Amino acid sequence: MRNHMRAGWFYSPSQIARYFPSRITSLFNFPRLEFKDPIRILRQLNRHQWNMFAVGFAAWAWDAFDFFTVSLTVTEISVAFDQEPSAVSWGITVTLMLRCVGALISGSFGDRYGRKYIMIANLTAFIFLELGSGFCQNLNQFLAVRTLYGIAMGGLLGPAAATALEDLPYDARGILSGLFQQAYGVGYLLAAVFYRALVPTTTHGWRSLFWFGAGPPILIILWRLSLPETNHFQVSKSEREAREAQQHDEQKGSPLKAFLKLANSAMRQNWMLFVYMVVLMAGFNSISHGTQDLYPTFLKSQLGMTPTQATVITVVGQLGAISGGMTVGWLSTFTGRRLAMMVACLFGGALVPPYVLLRNNDLIATAFFEQFFVGGVWGPIPVYLVELSPAVLRTFVYGLSYQLGNLASSASSTIEATIGERFPLAPTKAGVKRYNYGKVLGIYAGAVWAYILLFVFLGPEMTQDERNEEAALVLQFEELRAQGVSLLDIGAGRAKNIDESFEEKVEEKGHVQQIEEKTV
């Protein structure tokens, strides 16, 4: 939405008067695109695009793995440190609270200097912080390390998402947005599998899971080092620097000045949109954390399930989330982002009662379908946030809005655990305390589903003209690259409004083509 919301937003009384009545009609303004099956869409990607998507996906998946090492081991850590589960769940809360700090730092560097090295810096921090988590000897030490981990975790999402998505063909963004978001589910799935493999079977128990988590980031770092900066960032950087040099020839242009000028303009023109994105992300993060973080504790503590049973249900649920994210993300390309997300909200809310009321193996099916729609409502979100974010601040706005939403939802598991402890149940035969976490999980999830439904309905979305403009821009960009025009020349050409020098460079390669100016 780089044109600052031609469809209308809250910047004047006349826009407000036009905006609200259009919320219903806009839901059915379907994108006029040829319906394509997922295989046909994915065949459009070239090797560079697959590599960039895959390394971003891997980074976000391991980000989630490291986060869920805590939620899966709350029971074990509480025993080791002689604390209530609600006290240990602060390890989840402080991580979520500090993610916005990481997003602020990482987003600023990522949009100014590129996505590559800030992503590597955050992955490096993962290695040391996961090792440190496993060596903690008391709860205070553990919370301190998880606080630092929250900064690194918050700093990774923006660069990883931009790396994975911004070079993709337009038609592929929906389905791969859903797949990218479900890297979070893949991380949860991997954490559940390795929890079962390591925690009950090794001498060091829960600590071994954290130590294991420090290894794979090394491989992801080596992979990212072997790949270039994203094409989109290189073109955008060249464009803004050329434009600034064009306006101030005597100063030869200032890269930092060019960036700050465009960033300031983008935030001034889109501040209300940014506020909306934060409010929306508060709901989306709440439904994830509200249905997932305390669920293993609910299964093991309240229902008395074995680690194997809890792992099976967790794994099935995350398979549902992955399937739902890809399915709804793909469909959103043809139905529009908001309509697809609203349908997922309705089904997800309807499935909350069986998600917390059924028992034993009956929970397997409901866990799959509840998480199918949790993953489904998240499926379009990465591309939806990218479409809303100003291009010059894509990493910053995407990452910070997401993580501020996380901050608002950071106490989800602690709230659920604390309130749940007000509803004690009969202790186990071994005398272990039990609480009615299921009641709180159900009420919380139902309220959040209604919240998301309301704000998605009220939110903005690209018009058909904007969709066509975005698709044409991506196509033109790839055609120029195929013709041998360098990324720097493409960016400079946009900034110079097709001046003669740029046209001559294209002609020298034997490709005379009119290139329209595309401003940020």
C-alpha positions in Angstrom: 0.0 0.0 0.0 2.7 2.4 -1.0 0.3 5.0 -2.2 -0.8 5.8 1.4 -4.2 4.1 1.3 -6.0 5.3 -1.8 -8.9 3.2 -0.5 -9.3 5.6 2.4 -8.2 5.7 6.0 -8.5 7.9 9.1 -6.9 11.1 7.8 -9.9 13.3 7.2 -13.6 13.3 8.0 -14.4 12.7 4.3 -12.2 9.6 4.2 -13.8 8.3 7.4 -17.2 8.8 5.9 -16.2 6.8 2.8 -14.2 4.2 4.6 -16.6 2.5 7.0 -19.5 1.8 4.6 -17.0 0.2 2.2 -16.0 -2.5 4.7 -18.7 -4.9 3.6 -18.6 -4.3 -0.1 -14.7 -4.4 -0.1 -14.8 -8.0 1.2 -16.3 -9.1 -2.0 -14.1 -7.1 -4.3 -12.2 -10.3 -5.3 -8.9 -10.0 -7.0 -9.4 -10.5 -10.7 -6.8 -13.1 -11.1 -6.7 -16.4 -13.0 -7.2 -19.2 -10.6 -4.0 -21.2 -10.4 -3.3 -24.4 -8.5 -0.4 -24.2 -6.0 2.0 -26.3 -8.1 1.6 -24.0 -11.1 2.2 -21.0 -8.9 5.4 -22.4 -7.3 6.9 -23.3 -10.6 7.3 -19.5 -11.2 10.1 -19.3 -8.7 13.7 -19.4 -9.8 16.7 -20.7 -7.8 17.5 -17.3 -6.2 13.9 -16.9 -5.0 13.8 -20.4 -3.6 17.0 -20.0 -1.7 16.0 -16.6 -0.2 12.6 -18.0 0.8 14.1 -21.2 2.3 16.8 -19.4 4.4 14.2 -17.0 5.8 11.9 -19.9 6.5 14.7 -21.8 8.3 15.6 -18.8 10.5 12.0 -18.1 11.5 11.5 -21.9 12.2 14.5 -22.1 14.5 13.4 -18.8 16.2 10.2 -20.6 17.1 12.0 -23.7 18.2 14.1 -21.7 20.7 11.0 -19.9 22.0 9.0 -23.1 22.5 11.7 -24.8 24.4 10.4 -22.9 27.4 6.7 -23.5 27.0 7.2 -27.3 26.5 9.3 -27.6 29.6 7.5 -25.4 32.0 6.5 -28.4 34.2 10.1 -29.7 34.3 11.7 -26.3 35.0 9.2 -25.6 37.8 10.2 -28.8 39.5 13.9 -28.2 39.0 13.7 -24.7 40.5 11.0 -25.5 43.0 8.5 -22.9 41.6 4.9 -22.8 40.5 4.4 -23.2 36.7 3.0 -19.6 36.7 6.4 -18.3 37.9 8.3 -20.2 35.2 5.9 -19.0 32.6 7.4 -15.5 33.1 10.2 -16.9 31.0 7.7 -16.9 28.1 6.3 -13.4 29.0 9.7 -11.6 29.3 10.8 -13.0 26.0 7.7 -11.7 24.3 7.9 -8.3 26.1 11.5 -7.7 24.9 10.9 -8.7 21.3 9.8 -5.2 20.3 13.2 -3.8 21.5 14.9 -6.2 19.1 12.5 -5.3 16.3 13.2 -1.6 16.8 17.0 -2.1 16.6 17.0 -4.7 13.9 14.4 -3.0 11.7 16.4 0.3 11.7 19.6 -1.4 10.6 17.8 -3.8 8.2 16.1 -1.0 6.2 19.2 1.2 6.2 22.0 -1.3 5.6 20.3 -4.5 4.4 18.7 -7.6 5.7 21.7 -10.0 5.5 24.1 -9.1 8.3 21.5 -8.1 10.9 19.9 -11.5 10.4 23.2 -13.2 10.9 23.9 -11.1 14.1 20.6 -12.3 15.6 21.2 -15.9 14.8 24.6 -15.7 16.4 23.0 -14.4 19.6 20.7 -17.4 19.5 23.7 -19.8 19.9 25.0 -18.2 23.1 21.6 -17.6 24.7 20.3 -21.1 24.2 23.5 -22.5 25.7 23.2 -20.1 28.6 19.6 -21.1 29.2 20.6 -24.7 29.7 23.3 -23.7 32.3 21.0 -21.6 34.6 20.9 -22.7 38.2 17.9 -20.8 39.5 14.8 -19.0 38.2 16.3 -15.5 38.3 19.2 -16.5 36.1 16.8 -18.2 33.7 14.6 -15.1 33.4 17.6 -12.9 32.8 18.8 -15.0 29.9 15.3 -15.3 28.4 15.0 -11.6 28.6 18.1 -11.2 26.4 16.8 -13.9 24.1 13.6 -11.9 23.6 15.7 -9.1 22.1 17.4 -11.4 19.6 14.1 -13.2 18.8 12.4 -9.9 18.1 15.2 -8.8 15.9 15.1 -11.8 13.6 11.6 -11.7 12.2 11.7 -8.6 10.1 14.9 -9.4 8.2 13.8 -13.1 7.8 10.4 -12.1 6.4 11.8 -9.5 4.1 14.5 -12.0 2.9 11.9 -14.7 2.3 9.1 -12.7 0.6 10.1 -9.5 -1.0 11.7 -11.1 -4.1 8.8 -13.4 -4.8 6.5 -13.3 -7.9 3.2 -11.6 -6.9 1.0 -14.7 -7.4 3.3 -16.8 -5.2 3.1 -14.4 -2.2 -0.1 -15.7 -0.8 0.7 -19.4 -0.6 4.3 -18.8 0.4 3.2 -16.2 3.0 1.2 -18.9 4.6 4.1 -21.3 4.4 6.5 -18.8 5.8 4.3 -18.0 8.8 4.0 -21.7 9.5 7.7 -21.9 10.0 6.6 -20.9 13.5 4.5 -24.1 13.5 7.4 -26.1 12.1 9.6 -24.7 15.0 6.9 -25.8 17.5 6.7 -29.2 15.8 10.5 -29.7 16.0 10.6 -28.5 19.6 7.9 -31.0 20.5 9.7 -33.9 18.7 13.1 -33.1 20.3 11.4 -32.5 23.6 10.2 -36.1 23.5 13.6 -37.3 22.2 15.8 -35.5 24.8 13.9 -34.4 27.9 12.6 -37.7 29.2 15.5 -39.8 28.0 18.7 -37.9 28.9 20.5 -37.3 32.1 20.2 -33.5 32.0 16.5 -33.5 31.0 15.2 -30.1 30.0 18.7 -28.6 29.8 19.6 -30.9 26.9 16.8 -29.4 24.8 18.3 -25.9 25.2 21.8 -27.1 24.4 20.7 -28.9 21.3 18.9 -25.7 20.2 22.3 -23.8 20.0 23.5 -26.0 17.1 21.4 -25.5 14.0 21.7 -21.7 13.9 25.4 -22.2 12.9 24.2 -24.0 9.7 21.6 -21.2 8.9 24.3 -18.6 9.3 26.6 -20.3 6.8 23.7 -20.6 4.4 22.8 -16.9 4.7 26.5 -15.9 4.2 26.5 -17.8 0.9 23.6 -15.7 -0.5 23.5 -12.1 -1.6 21.4 -9.2 -0.3 17.8 -9.3 -1.5 17.2 -7.9 -5.0 14.4 -5.7 -3.8 16.6 -4.0 -1.2 19.5 -3.4 -3.6 17.1 -1.7 -6.1 15.4 0.4 -3.3 18.8 1.5 -1.9 20.0 2.5 -5.3 16.8 4.4 -6.1 16.7 6.4 -2.9 20.4 7.3 -3.1 20.2 8.3 -6.8 17.1 10.4 -6.1 18.9 12.3 -3.3 22.0 12.8 -5.4 19.8 14.1 -8.2 18.2 16.7 -5.9 21.5 17.7 -4.3 24.2 17.3 -7.0 26.5 19.7 -5.3 26.6 17.4 -2.2 27.0 14.2 -4.2 24.1 12.8 -2.2 24.1 11.3 1.3 22.9 7.7 1.7 21.9 8.3 5.4 20.2 11.5 4.6 18.3 9.9 1.7 17.1 7.1 4.0 16.1 9.3 6.9 14.2 11.7 4.6 12.1 8.9 3.0 11.6 7.1 6.3 10.3 10.2 8.0 7.9 10.9 5.1 6.7 7.3 5.2 5.9 7.3 8.9 4.2 10.7 8.8 1.9 9.6 6.0 1.2 6.1 7.5 1.2 6.5 11.2 -2.5 5.6 11.7 -2.0 2.5 9.5 1.0 1.5 11.7 -1.2 1.9 14.8 -3.8 -0.4 13.2 -1.2 -3.0 12.4 -0.1 -3.1 16.1 -3.6 -3.4 17.3 -4.3 -6.2 14.8 -1.1 -8.0 15.8 -2.0 -7.9 19.4 -5.0 -10.1 18.6 -3.1 -12.5 16.3 -0.3 -13.1 18.7 -2.8 -13.6 21.5 -4.6 -16.4 19.6 -1.3 -18.1 19.0 0.1 -17.9 22.5 -3.3 -18.3 24.1 -4.0 -21.6 22.4 -0.4 -23.0 22.3 1.9 -21.9 25.0 0.1 -23.3 28.0 -1.5 -26.2 26.1 1.2 -28.7 26.9 0.9 -27.8 30.6 -2.9 -28.3 30.3 -2.4 -31.7 28.8 0.2 -32.9 31.3 -0.9 -31.2 34.5 -4.7 -31.1 34.3 -5.3 -34.2 32.2 -2.4 -36.2 33.5 -1.1 -37.2 30.0 2.3 -38.8 29.6 5.0 -36.9 27.6 4.3 -39.2 24.7 0.6 -38.4 24.6 1.2 -34.7 25.0 3.8 -34.8 22.2 1.5 -36.6 19.8 -1.3 -34.1 20.3 1.1 -31.1 20.0 2.6 -32.5 16.8 -0.8 -33.2 15.3 -1.9 -29.7 16.2 1.2 -28.1 14.5 0.6 -30.2 11.4 -2.8 -28.7 11.3 -1.4 -25.2 11.7 1.1 -25.7 8.8 -1.7 -27.1 6.6 -4.0 -24.3 7.5 -1.5 -21.5 6.9 -0.6 -22.8 3.4 -4.3 -23.4 2.4 -5.7 -20.1 3.6 -2.7 -18.1 2.4 -3.1 -19.6 -1.1 -6.9 -18.9 -1.1 -6.3 -15.3 0.0 -4.7 -14.6 -3.4 -8.0 -15.1 -5.0 -10.5 -14.2 -2.3 -8.7 -11.2 -0.8 -6.7 -11.3 2.5 -9.5 -10.0 4.8 -12.3 -12.4 3.7 -10.0 -15.4 4.0 -8.9 -14.4 7.5 -12.5 -13.7 8.7 -13.7 -17.2 7.6 -10.8 -18.7 9.5 -11.9 -16.7 12.6 -15.4 -18.1 12.5 -14.3 -21.7 12.2 -11.6 -21.3 14.8 -14.0 -19.8 17.3 -16.5 -22.6 16.8 -13.9 -25.2 17.6 -12.8 -23.8 20.9 -15.2 -25.8 23.2 -14.1 -29.3 22.0 -10.4 -28.1 22.0 -10.6 -27.8 25.8 -13.5 -30.1 26.9 -12.6 -33.4 25.2 -10.3 -35.8 26.8 -7.6 -38.4 25.9 -7.2 -39.3 22.3 -10.4 -37.5 21.4 -8.3 -34.3 21.5 -6.2 -35.3 18.6 -8.8 -34.4 15.9 -9.9 -31.1 17.6 -6.2 -30.1 18.1 -5.6 -30.6 14.4 -8.6 -28.5 13.3 -8.3 -25.8 15.9 -4.7 -25.2 15.0 -5.6 -25.5 11.3 -7.6 -22.3 11.7 -5.1 -20.7 14.0 -2.5 -21.3 11.3 -5.0 -20.4 8.6 -5.9 -17.0 10.0 -2.1 -16.3 10.2 -1.5 -17.5 6.7 -2.1 -14.3 4.8 -0.5 -12.1 7.6 3.1 -11.9 6.3 2.1 -10.8 2.8 -0.7 -8.6 4.3 1.8 -6.7 6.5 4.2 -6.4 3.6 1.4 -4.9 1.4 0.6 -2.4 4.2 4.1 -1.4 5.0 5.9 1.5 3.2 8.7 -0.1 1.1 11.4 2.1 2.5 10.6 0.9 6.0 9.4 -2.6 5.3 11.7 -4.4 7.8 11.1 -1.8 10.5 7.3 -1.5 10.2 6.7 -5.2 9.7 8.9 -6.3 12.5 8.0 -3.6 15.0 4.2 -3.8 14.5 4.4 -7.6 14.9 6.5 -7.4 18.0 4.6 -4.5 19.6 1.5 -6.8 19.1 3.6 -9.5 20.8 4.3 -7.1 23.7 0.5 -6.5 24.1 0.0 -10.3 24.1 3.1 -11.2 26.1 1.3 -12.0 29.3 -1.1 -14.5 27.7 0.4 -17.6 29.1 1.0 -16.0 32.5 -2.5 -14.7 32.7 -3.9 -18.1 31.8 -1.7 -19.9 34.3 -2.3 -17.4 37.1 -6.1 -17.4 36.7 -6.1 -21.2 36.2 -4.5 -21.6 39.6 -7.6 -20.0 41.1 -9.6 -23.1 40.0 -7.8 -26.0 41.8 -8.7 -29.6 41.0 -8.1 -32.7 43.1 -4.4 -33.5 43.2 -2.9 -36.6 41.6 -2.3 -39.8 43.4 1.3 -38.7 43.9 0.1 -35.4 45.5 0.9 -33.1 42.6 -1.3 -30.0 42.4 -3.7 -29.7 39.4 -5.6 -26.7 38.1 -8.4 -26.1 35.7 -6.4 -24.5 32.9 -8.9 -25.7 30.3 -11.6 -23.4 31.4 -9.4 -20.3 31.2 -7.9 -21.4 27.8 -11.4 -21.7 26.3 -12.7 -18.3 27.6 -9.5 -16.6 26.5 -9.4 -18.1 23.0 -13.1 -17.4 22.4 -12.7 -13.7 23.3 -9.6 -13.3 21.1 -11.2 -14.9 18.1 -14.0 -12.3 18.3 -11.4 -9.5 18.7 -9.6 -10.6 15.5 -12.8 -10.9 13.5 -13.8 -7.4 14.4 -10.5 -5.7 13.5 -9.9 -7.7 10.3 -13.4 -6.6 9.3 -12.6 -2.9 10.0 -9.2 -3.0 8.4 -7.9 -1.9 5.0 -6.9 -3.9 2.0 -5.4 -3.3 -1.4 -7.8 -2.2 -4.1 -7.9 -4.0 -7.4 -5.9 -1.2 -9.0 -3.2 -1.5 -6.4 -3.0 -5.3 -6.9 -2.6 -4.8 -10.6 0.1 -2.1 -10.0 2.0 -4.4 -7.6 1.8 -7.4 -10.0 3.0 -5.3 -12.9 5.9 -3.8 -11.0 7.2 -7.3 -10.0 6.8 -8.6 -13.5 8.7 -5.6 -15.0 11.4 -6.0 -12.4 12.0 -9.6 -13.3 11.9 -8.9 -17.0 14.6 -6.2 -16.7 16.8 -8.6 -14.7 16.4 -11.3 -17.3 17.5 -8.8 -20.0 20.7 -8.2 -18.1 20.0 -4.8 -16.6 21.8 -4.6 -13.3 20.0 -4.0 -10.0 21.8 -0.7 -9.4 20.7 0.5 -12.9 17.1 -0.5 -12.3 17.0 1.5 -9.0 18.9 4.5 -10.6 16.6 4.4 -13.6 13.5 4.7 -11.5 14.9 7.6 -9.5 16.1 9.4 -12.7 12.7 9.2 -14.5 14.2 7.4 -17.4 16.8 10.0 -18.2 18.9 9.5 -21.3 21.9 8.0 -19.5 19.8 5.1 -18.2 18.1 4.6 -21.5 21.5 4.4 -23.2 22.6 1.7 -20.7 19.6 -0.4 -21.7 20.2 0.2 -25.4 23.9 -1.0 -25.0 22.6 -4.4 -23.9 20.3 -4.5 -26.9 17.1 -4.0 -24.9 15.4 -0.7 -25.7 12.5 -0.5 -23.3 10.5 2.3 -21.8 10.7 2.2 -18.0 8.2 4.0 -16.0 9.2 5.8 -12.8 8.2 4.0 -9.7 8.5 6.2 -6.6 8.7 4.7 -3.1 
